[in-house]
């Protein structure tokens, strides 16, 4: 009882002193007490506030990283004794049966961690501000004082990398496109495209090279900073329609867990708007410009303009002289300023403004790579060129297995034979044939073989028609067959038809050159 009475007396004295002594003196005594404690304890303490500065406006990224890291530690370390946890559901889904709850450390509780053989302790502090309902939160880290100078940088890097990986794998990704309202405006929807590299019918060597290149890019932060290169990469996907260019873009975005920005150039009115759109894109994104050869007359920028005999290589005086009067030149200048030019697109992909963000991939797609200006395709702008063509034997087998569930079948040998004979089908065409008969694998295979056989026959006939001199046949039967088909080299009628076709082709070529 005597001890308790002394304790109550001491508490009463402290209360009286707190009310009597000035606040500056109390603050000084408190700091002296903290310094004494820090000098006697074998641990060092580091605070990580939720916001930077006294205004509580600028968020602290390290606080967010610690929060994600401890969330992952709670879920992946069931061996540790669980502290008091806070359970919550995402705002978008309040149904407990369909959403997994989120676990986080409760205020004023601690969680143990180990790193390089050292024991560390995280504590979440939550202090209510005086005369306010706001709460100020912060994490404090306790670690051995003797190893603090070497342990702290490595441990914080480990925390940030772990949180970065968790954030990348769990965040909701978006598909953005530029608005028709003009200016630099993006609108977006959730990105849920199902395409992956496992579902693509690609040549195995092409697939492995793409995966290796994408992985090296995503893990190349130190390399790009060390070499002074912007952390971006350009891909050109070209090939006939239906060969899977858009699906490959979706697979790349799903593999890297990036957002997708689908840029429609025909909606962009000027180079300044294009620059504004680029600035608004986020890190870890795939910027896509599909059918680049159809979006703008980019190659024509280096030739004469469609209105007026103006050359881009002319200086200002020569351009003025090329017009009949000043009004024509002013009209031309206004149109030049109100459109996206090749120069603006080059700055978008490889200029100073392209370095305003990090970890970005720029993808161009086209059906005809020859129609794009070479300046846009050089290394540093489009670093990787991927040609997607018609299905090979491996791709057909992979599609048959995926659509029809058939891995081995005698008809698959026929598909390979017809492909070697010249039959051409895109992955979209093969998929459509198999999709129509997905409930009957045998029928699907037979229809696919019949289509490949028809195309192989058509390819063979075209080959025969382009052959001028068939030569002497070894048997009478084959000579009769050649004569019946009327090859260009088998008689005067064939020669007349061949010359007529050659003349028409010459006319069409000359007509195309004049356009």
Coordinates of C-alpha atoms in Angstrom, one line a residue:
X1 CA 0.0 0.0 0.0
X2 CA 2.9 2.3 0.8
X3 CA 4.3 1.8 -2.8
X4 CA 0.9 2.5 -4.4
X5 CA 0.6 5.7 -2.3
X6 CA 4.0 6.8 -3.5
X7 CA 3.1 6.1 -7.1
X8 CA -0.1 8.2 -6.8
X9 CA 1.8 11.0 -5.2
X10 CA 4.4 10.9 -8.1
X11 CA 1.6 11.0 -10.7
X12 CA -0.1 13.9 -8.9
X13 CA 3.2 15.8 -8.9
X14 CA 3.8 15.1 -12.6
X15 CA 0.2 16.4 -13.3
X16 CA 0.8 19.5 -11.3
X17 CA 4.2 20.1 -13.0
X18 CA 2.6 19.6 -16.5
X19 CA 0.0 22.3 -15.7
X20 CA 2.4 24.7 -14.1
X21 CA 5.6 24.4 -16.2
X22 CA 5.6 26.1 -19.7
X23 CA 5.2 23.9 -22.7
X24 CA 8.6 24.7 -24.1
X25 CA 10.2 23.4 -20.9
X26 CA 8.1 20.2 -21.0
X27 CA 9.1 19.6 -24.6
X28 CA 12.8 20.0 -23.7
X29 CA 12.5 17.6 -20.7
X30 CA 10.7 15.1 -23.0
X31 CA 13.5 15.3 -25.6
X32 CA 16.1 14.9 -23.0
X33 CA 14.3 11.8 -21.7
X34 CA 14.1 10.4 -25.2
X35 CA 17.8 11.0 -25.8
X36 CA 18.7 9.2 -22.5
X37 CA 16.6 6.3 -23.5
X38 CA 18.1 6.1 -27.0
X39 CA 21.6 6.2 -25.5
X40 CA 20.9 3.3 -23.2
X41 CA 18.9 1.1 -25.6
X42 CA 20.7 -1.3 -28.1
X43 CA 18.2 -0.5 -30.8
X44 CA 17.7 2.3 -33.4
X45 CA 14.3 3.6 -34.3
X46 CA 13.2 5.1 -37.6
X47 CA 9.8 6.7 -38.3
X48 CA 8.0 6.5 -41.6
X49 CA 5.1 9.0 -41.6
X50 CA 2.1 8.7 -43.9
X51 CA 2.5 12.2 -45.3
X52 CA 5.5 14.5 -45.8
X53 CA 5.6 17.9 -44.1
X54 CA 3.3 19.4 -41.6
X55 CA 0.5 20.1 -44.1
X56 CA -0.3 16.4 -44.6
X57 CA -0.7 16.9 -48.3
X58 CA 2.1 15.1 -50.0
X59 CA 1.9 11.3 -49.6
X60 CA 5.0 9.4 -48.6
X61 CA 5.7 6.6 -51.1
X62 CA 7.8 4.7 -48.5
X63 CA 4.8 4.5 -46.2
X64 CA 2.7 2.9 -49.0
X65 CA 5.5 0.4 -49.7
X66 CA 5.7 -0.6 -46.0
X67 CA 2.0 -1.0 -45.8
X68 CA 2.0 -3.3 -48.9
X69 CA 5.0 -5.2 -47.6
X70 CA 3.5 -5.9 -44.2
X71 CA 0.3 -6.9 -45.8
X72 CA 2.2 -9.5 -47.9
X73 CA 4.2 -10.6 -44.8
X74 CA 1.0 -11.3 -42.9
X75 CA -0.4 -13.4 -45.6
X76 CA 2.8 -15.3 -46.5
X77 CA 4.2 -16.0 -43.0
X78 CA 1.7 -18.1 -41.2
X79 CA 4.5 -19.3 -38.8
X80 CA 4.8 -16.0 -37.1
X81 CA 2.3 -15.3 -34.3
X82 CA -0.4 -13.1 -35.8
X83 CA -0.8 -9.7 -34.2
X84 CA -4.1 -7.8 -34.0
X85 CA -5.2 -7.3 -37.6
X86 CA -7.6 -5.0 -39.3
X87 CA -9.9 -6.7 -41.9
X88 CA -11.5 -4.7 -44.7
X89 CA -13.1 -5.3 -48.1
X90 CA -12.5 -3.4 -51.4
X91 CA -14.9 -0.5 -52.0
X92 CA -16.0 -1.9 -55.3
X93 CA -17.1 -5.2 -53.8
X94 CA -18.8 -5.4 -50.4
X95 CA -19.9 -9.0 -50.8
X96 CA -17.8 -11.1 -48.5
X97 CA -18.6 -14.3 -50.3
X98 CA -17.1 -13.1 -53.6
X99 CA -14.2 -10.9 -52.5
X100 CA -11.1 -11.8 -50.4
X101 CA -10.7 -9.6 -47.4
X102 CA -7.7 -7.4 -47.0
X103 CA -5.6 -7.7 -43.8
X104 CA -3.5 -4.9 -42.4
X105 CA -1.8 -4.2 -39.1
X106 CA -4.0 -2.6 -36.5
X107 CA -2.9 0.7 -35.0
X108 CA -0.4 0.7 -32.1
X109 CA 0.5 -3.0 -32.7
X110 CA 3.8 -4.5 -33.9
X111 CA 4.9 -7.1 -36.4
X112 CA 8.2 -9.0 -36.3
X113 CA 10.4 -9.5 -39.4
X114 CA 13.8 -11.0 -40.2
X115 CA 16.4 -9.8 -42.8
X116 CA 19.9 -11.2 -43.3
X117 CA 19.7 -12.9 -39.9
X118 CA 18.6 -9.8 -38.0
X119 CA 15.4 -9.3 -36.0
X120 CA 13.4 -6.2 -36.9
X121 CA 10.1 -4.9 -35.5
X122 CA 7.5 -2.7 -37.3
X123 CA 5.0 -0.8 -35.2
X124 CA 2.0 1.2 -36.6
X125 CA 1.3 4.4 -34.6
X126 CA -2.0 6.3 -34.9
X127 CA -2.2 9.6 -33.0
X128 CA -5.4 11.7 -33.0
X129 CA -4.7 15.4 -33.5
X130 CA -5.7 17.7 -30.7
X131 CA -9.1 19.4 -31.3
X132 CA -9.5 17.4 -34.5
X133 CA -11.0 14.1 -35.7
X134 CA -8.0 13.6 -38.1
X135 CA -5.6 10.8 -37.4
X136 CA -1.9 10.9 -38.1
X137 CA -0.4 7.6 -38.9
X138 CA 3.2 6.5 -39.1
X139 CA 5.3 3.3 -39.1
X140 CA 8.3 2.9 -36.8
X141 CA 11.1 0.5 -37.5
X142 CA 13.3 -1.0 -34.7
X143 CA 16.6 -2.6 -35.7
X144 CA 19.9 -3.3 -34.0
X145 CA 21.9 -0.1 -33.5
X146 CA 25.3 -1.7 -34.3
X147 CA 24.2 -2.7 -37.8
X148 CA 21.8 0.2 -38.5
X149 CA 24.1 2.0 -41.0
X150 CA 24.5 -1.1 -43.3
X151 CA 21.2 -2.8 -42.6
X152 CA 18.8 0.0 -43.2
X153 CA 19.5 0.8 -46.9
X154 CA 19.5 -2.8 -47.9
X155 CA 16.3 -3.6 -46.0
X156 CA 14.4 -0.6 -47.3
X157 CA 15.4 -1.6 -50.8
X158 CA 14.1 -5.1 -50.1
X159 CA 10.8 -3.6 -48.8
X160 CA 10.3 -1.4 -51.8
X161 CA 11.1 -4.1 -54.3
X162 CA 8.7 -6.5 -52.6
X163 CA 5.9 -3.9 -52.5
X164 CA 6.6 -3.0 -56.1
X165 CA 6.1 -6.6 -57.2
X166 CA 2.9 -7.0 -55.2
X167 CA 1.5 -3.8 -56.5
X168 CA 2.3 -4.7 -60.1
X169 CA 0.6 -8.1 -59.8
X170 CA -2.5 -7.0 -57.9
X171 CA -3.4 -3.6 -59.3
X172 CA -6.4 -3.1 -61.6
X173 CA -5.1 -2.4 -65.1
X174 CA -6.9 0.0 -67.5
X175 CA -7.3 0.2 -71.3
X176 CA -7.2 3.9 -72.3
X177 CA -8.1 5.6 -75.6
X178 CA -8.0 9.3 -76.6
X179 CA -11.3 11.1 -76.7
X180 CA -12.9 12.6 -79.7
X181 CA -13.4 15.9 -77.9
X182 CA -9.9 16.9 -78.9
X183 CA -7.0 18.1 -76.8
X184 CA -5.1 15.8 -74.4
X185 CA -8.0 13.7 -72.9
X186 CA -7.9 10.0 -72.1
X187 CA -10.9 7.8 -71.2
X188 CA -10.5 4.3 -69.9
X189 CA -12.2 1.0 -69.1
X190 CA -10.8 -2.0 -67.1
X191 CA -8.4 -4.1 -69.2
X192 CA -9.5 -7.8 -69.2
X193 CA -8.2 -9.2 -72.5
X194 CA -7.7 -13.0 -72.1
X195 CA -4.8 -13.3 -74.5
X196 CA -1.5 -14.7 -73.1
X197 CA 1.6 -16.1 -74.6
X198 CA 0.3 -19.6 -73.8
X199 CA -2.8 -19.0 -76.0
X200 CA -0.9 -17.5 -78.9
X201 CA -0.1 -19.7 -81.9
X202 CA 3.5 -18.3 -82.4
X203 CA 6.6 -20.0 -83.6
X204 CA 8.4 -21.3 -80.5
X205 CA 11.6 -19.5 -81.3
X206 CA 9.8 -16.2 -81.8
X207 CA 7.9 -16.6 -78.6
X208 CA 11.0 -17.4 -76.6
X209 CA 12.8 -14.4 -78.0
X210 CA 9.9 -12.1 -77.3
X211 CA 9.6 -13.3 -73.7
X212 CA 13.3 -12.9 -73.1
X213 CA 13.3 -9.4 -74.5
X214 CA 10.3 -8.3 -72.5
X215 CA 11.7 -9.8 -69.3
X216 CA 15.1 -8.1 -69.9
X217 CA 13.3 -4.8 -70.4
X218 CA 11.2 -5.0 -67.3
X219 CA 14.2 -5.9 -65.1
X220 CA 16.5 -3.4 -66.8
X221 CA 16.1 -0.3 -64.7
X222 CA 19.7 -0.2 -63.6
X223 CA 21.0 -0.9 -67.1
X224 CA 19.0 1.9 -68.7
X225 CA 20.1 4.4 -66.0
X226 CA 23.7 3.3 -66.3
X227 CA 23.8 3.7 -70.0
X228 CA 21.9 6.9 -70.1
X229 CA 19.1 5.5 -72.3
X230 CA 15.4 6.3 -71.7
X231 CA 13.6 3.3 -70.2
X232 CA 11.4 2.6 -73.2
X233 CA 11.3 0.1 -76.1
X234 CA 9.7 0.1 -79.5
X235 CA 8.1 -2.8 -81.3
X236 CA 6.8 -3.0 -84.9
X237 CA 4.3 -5.8 -85.5
X238 CA 3.6 -6.3 -89.2
X239 CA 1.9 -8.9 -91.3
X240 CA -1.3 -9.7 -93.1
X241 CA -4.7 -9.1 -91.4
X242 CA -5.8 -11.8 -89.0
X243 CA -2.3 -12.9 -88.0
X244 CA -2.7 -11.9 -84.3
X245 CA -1.1 -8.5 -84.0
X246 CA -3.7 -7.2 -81.5
X247 CA -3.7 -10.4 -79.5
X248 CA 0.1 -10.2 -79.2
X249 CA -0.2 -6.7 -77.8
X250 CA -2.7 -7.9 -75.2
X251 CA -0.4 -10.8 -74.3
X252 CA 2.5 -8.5 -73.9
X253 CA 0.5 -6.2 -71.6
X254 CA -0.8 -9.2 -69.6
X255 CA 2.8 -10.6 -69.2
X256 CA 4.2 -7.4 -68.0
X257 CA 1.1 -6.3 -66.0
X258 CA 1.1 -2.9 -67.9
X259 CA -1.8 -0.5 -68.7
X260 CA -2.6 -0.1 -72.4
X261 CA -3.0 3.3 -74.2
X262 CA -4.6 2.8 -77.6
X263 CA -3.8 6.0 -79.4
X264 CA -6.0 6.9 -82.3
X265 CA -4.0 9.4 -84.4
X266 CA -6.9 10.5 -86.5
X267 CA -8.4 12.1 -83.4
X268 CA -5.3 14.1 -82.6
X269 CA -5.4 17.5 -84.2
X270 CA -1.9 18.8 -83.7
X271 CA 1.6 17.9 -82.5
X272 CA 1.0 19.8 -79.3
X273 CA -2.1 17.7 -78.5
X274 CA 0.0 14.6 -79.2
X275 CA 2.6 15.8 -76.8
X276 CA 0.0 16.5 -74.1
X277 CA -1.4 12.9 -74.5
X278 CA 2.1 11.5 -74.1
X279 CA 2.7 13.4 -70.9
X280 CA -0.5 12.0 -69.4
X281 CA 0.4 8.4 -69.9
X282 CA 1.6 6.6 -66.8
X283 CA 4.7 4.5 -66.2
X284 CA 4.5 0.8 -66.9
X285 CA 2.3 1.2 -69.9
X286 CA 2.0 -0.1 -73.5
X287 CA 1.3 2.8 -76.0
X288 CA -0.3 1.3 -79.1
X289 CA -0.7 2.9 -82.5
X290 CA -2.5 0.4 -84.8
X291 CA -2.4 0.5 -88.6
X292 CA 0.2 3.3 -88.6
X293 CA 0.3 3.3 -92.4
X294 CA -3.4 4.1 -92.6
X295 CA -3.6 6.6 -89.7
X296 CA -1.6 9.4 -91.4
X297 CA 0.2 10.1 -94.6
X298 CA 3.5 10.0 -92.8
X299 CA 5.7 9.0 -95.8
X300 CA 4.1 11.8 -97.8
X301 CA 5.5 14.4 -95.4
X302 CA 8.9 14.0 -97.2
X303 CA 7.4 14.4 -100.6
X304 CA 5.3 17.0 -102.2
X305 CA 2.3 18.0 -100.3
X306 CA -1.1 17.1 -101.6
X307 CA -2.2 20.7 -102.0
X308 CA 0.4 23.0 -103.5
X309 CA 3.8 22.1 -105.0
X310 CA 5.5 22.3 -101.6
X311 CA 8.5 20.2 -100.6
X312 CA 9.5 19.7 -97.0
X313 CA 13.1 20.3 -97.8
X314 CA 12.3 23.9 -99.1
X315 CA 13.2 26.8 -97.0
X316 CA 10.6 29.5 -96.2
X317 CA 11.4 31.7 -99.1
X318 CA 11.1 28.9 -101.6
X319 CA 7.8 27.8 -100.2
X320 CA 6.4 31.3 -100.5
X321 CA 7.5 31.5 -104.1
X322 CA 5.9 28.1 -104.9
X323 CA 2.4 29.5 -104.2
X324 CA 0.5 31.9 -106.5
X325 CA -0.2 34.4 -103.7
X326 CA 0.2 35.0 -100.0
X327 CA -3.3 33.8 -99.1
X328 CA -2.5 30.3 -100.5
X329 CA 0.7 30.1 -98.4
X330 CA -1.2 31.2 -95.2
X331 CA -3.8 28.6 -95.8
X332 CA -1.1 26.0 -96.2
X333 CA 0.6 27.1 -93.0
X334 CA -2.6 26.9 -91.0
X335 CA -3.2 23.4 -92.2
X336 CA 0.4 22.4 -91.4
X337 CA 0.0 23.7 -87.8
X338 CA -3.3 21.9 -87.4
X339 CA -2.2 18.3 -88.0
X340 CA 0.1 15.7 -86.7
X341 CA 3.3 15.5 -88.8
X342 CA 6.1 12.9 -89.1
X343 CA 8.3 15.2 -87.1
X344 CA 5.8 15.3 -84.2
X345 CA 5.5 11.5 -84.2
X346 CA 9.3 11.1 -84.2
X347 CA 9.5 13.4 -81.2
X348 CA 6.7 11.3 -79.6
X349 CA 8.7 8.1 -80.0
X350 CA 12.3 9.2 -79.6
X351 CA 12.5 12.9 -78.7
X352 CA 13.0 14.8 -75.5
X353 CA 9.3 14.5 -74.6
X354 CA 9.5 10.7 -74.9
X355 CA 11.6 10.7 -71.7
X356 CA 8.9 12.2 -69.4
X357 CA 8.2 8.7 -68.0
X358 CA 9.8 5.3 -67.5
X359 CA 9.1 1.7 -68.3
X360 CA 7.0 2.3 -71.4
X361 CA 6.6 0.2 -74.5
X362 CA 5.6 1.8 -77.8
X363 CA 4.0 -0.6 -80.4
X364 CA 3.2 0.1 -84.0
X365 CA 1.2 -2.3 -86.1
X366 CA 0.8 -2.3 -89.9
X367 CA -0.2 -4.7 -92.7
X368 CA 2.5 -3.3 -95.0
X369 CA 5.8 -2.3 -93.4
X370 CA 7.1 -0.9 -96.7
X371 CA 4.6 2.0 -96.5
X372 CA 6.1 3.5 -93.4
X373 CA 8.9 6.1 -93.5
X374 CA 12.3 4.5 -92.7
X375 CA 13.0 7.3 -90.2
X376 CA 10.2 5.9 -88.0
X377 CA 11.5 2.3 -88.1
X378 CA 15.2 2.7 -87.2
X379 CA 16.7 1.3 -84.0
X380 CA 15.9 3.6 -81.0
X381 CA 12.4 4.1 -82.2
X382 CA 11.2 0.7 -83.3
X383 CA 13.9 -1.6 -81.7
X384 CA 12.2 -5.0 -82.4
X385 CA 10.5 -5.9 -85.7
X386 CA 8.2 -8.9 -85.5
X387 CA 6.6 -10.3 -88.7
X388 CA 3.4 -12.3 -88.1
X389 CA 2.6 -14.4 -91.1
X390 CA 0.3 -17.3 -92.0
X391 CA 0.1 -20.4 -89.9
X392 CA 2.9 -22.9 -90.1
X393 CA 2.5 -26.6 -89.2
X394 CA 3.3 -26.0 -85.6
X395 CA 0.8 -23.2 -85.2
X396 CA -2.0 -25.3 -86.8
X397 CA -1.3 -28.2 -84.4
X398 CA -1.4 -25.8 -81.5
X399 CA -4.7 -24.3 -82.6
X400 CA -6.3 -27.7 -83.2
X401 CA -5.2 -28.8 -79.7
X402 CA -6.6 -25.7 -78.1
X403 CA -9.9 -25.5 -80.0
X404 CA -10.7 -29.1 -80.6
X405 CA -8.7 -30.8 -77.8
X406 CA -7.0 -33.1 -80.3
X407 CA -3.3 -33.6 -79.9
X408 CA -2.6 -36.6 -82.2
X409 CA -4.7 -37.4 -85.3
X410 CA -3.9 -38.8 -88.7
X411 CA -5.5 -35.7 -90.4
X412 CA -2.9 -33.5 -88.8
X413 CA -0.3 -35.0 -91.1
X414 CA -2.4 -33.9 -94.0
X415 CA -2.5 -30.3 -92.8
X416 CA 1.2 -30.2 -92.6
X417 CA 1.5 -31.6 -96.1
X418 CA -0.9 -29.0 -97.6
X419 CA 0.9 -26.2 -95.8
X420 CA 4.2 -27.3 -97.3
X421 CA 2.4 -27.4 -100.7
X422 CA 1.6 -23.7 -100.4
X423 CA -1.7 -23.5 -98.5
X424 CA -1.9 -20.2 -96.5
X425 CA -4.4 -19.6 -93.6
X426 CA -4.1 -17.0 -90.9
X427 CA -4.6 -17.9 -87.3
X428 CA -8.0 -16.1 -87.4
X429 CA -9.1 -18.2 -90.3
X430 CA -8.0 -21.5 -88.8
X431 CA -9.6 -20.5 -85.5
X432 CA -12.9 -19.7 -87.2
X433 CA -13.1 -23.1 -88.9
X434 CA -12.4 -24.9 -85.7
X435 CA -14.8 -22.7 -83.7
X436 CA -17.7 -23.5 -86.0
X437 CA -17.3 -27.2 -85.2
X438 CA -16.0 -27.0 -81.6
X439 CA -18.5 -29.6 -80.5
X440 CA -17.4 -32.1 -83.2
X441 CA -13.5 -32.3 -83.3
X442 CA -13.6 -34.9 -86.2
X443 CA -15.7 -32.6 -88.4
X444 CA -13.6 -29.6 -87.5
X445 CA -10.4 -31.4 -88.6
X446 CA -11.9 -32.6 -91.8
X447 CA -13.2 -29.2 -92.7
X448 CA -9.8 -27.6 -91.9
X449 CA -8.0 -30.2 -94.1
X450 CA -10.5 -29.6 -96.9
X451 CA -9.9 -25.8 -96.8
X452 CA -6.2 -26.3 -96.7
X453 CA -6.4 -28.7 -99.7
X454 CA -8.5 -26.2 -101.7
X455 CA -6.0 -23.4 -101.0
X456 CA -3.0 -25.6 -101.8
X457 CA -4.7 -26.5 -105.1
X458 CA -5.3 -22.8 -105.9
X459 CA -1.7 -22.0 -105.1
X460 CA -0.5 -24.8 -107.4
X461 CA -2.7 -23.5 -110.3
X462 CA -1.4 -20.0 -109.9
X463 CA 2.1 -21.4 -109.9
X464 CA 1.4 -23.2 -113.2
X465 CA -0.1 -20.2 -114.8
X466 CA 3.0 -18.1 -114.1
X467 CA 5.2 -20.7 -115.7
X468 CA 6.2 -19.6 -119.2
X469 CA 7.9 -22.7 -120.6
X470 CA 6.7 -26.1 -119.3
X471 CA 9.2 -28.0 -121.5
X472 CA 8.8 -31.5 -123.0
X473 CA 6.8 -34.0 -121.0
X474 CA 8.0 -37.5 -120.4
X475 CA 4.7 -39.3 -120.9
X476 CA 1.8 -38.8 -123.4
X477 CA -0.8 -38.6 -120.6
X478 CA 0.9 -35.7 -118.9
X479 CA 1.3 -33.9 -122.3
X480 CA -2.4 -34.3 -122.9
X481 CA -3.2 -32.9 -119.6
X482 CA -1.0 -29.9 -120.2
X483 CA -2.6 -29.3 -123.5
X484 CA -6.1 -29.4 -122.1
X485 CA -5.3 -26.9 -119.4
X486 CA -4.0 -24.5 -122.0
X487 CA -0.7 -23.4 -120.5
X488 CA 0.8 -20.3 -121.9
X489 CA 3.7 -22.2 -123.4
X490 CA 1.7 -25.1 -124.9
X491 CA 0.3 -23.4 -128.0
X492 CA -0.4 -20.1 -129.8
X493 CA -3.7 -19.6 -127.9
X494 CA -1.8 -19.9 -124.6
X495 CA 0.8 -17.4 -125.8
X496 CA -1.8 -14.9 -126.9
X497 CA -3.5 -15.1 -123.4
X498 CA -0.2 -14.8 -121.7
X499 CA 0.8 -11.6 -123.7
X500 CA -2.7 -10.1 -123.0
X501 CA -2.4 -10.7 -119.3
X502 CA 1.2 -9.3 -119.3
X503 CA -0.1 -6.1 -121.1
X504 CA -2.9 -5.6 -118.6
X505 CA -0.5 -6.0 -115.7
X506 CA 1.8 -3.4 -117.3
X507 CA -1.1 -0.9 -117.6
X508 CA -2.2 -1.4 -114.0
X509 CA 1.4 -0.9 -112.8
X510 CA 1.7 2.3 -114.7
X511 CA -1.6 3.5 -113.4
X512 CA -0.6 2.8 -109.8
X513 CA 2.6 4.7 -110.2
X514 CA 0.7 7.7 -111.4
X515 CA -1.6 7.9 -108.3

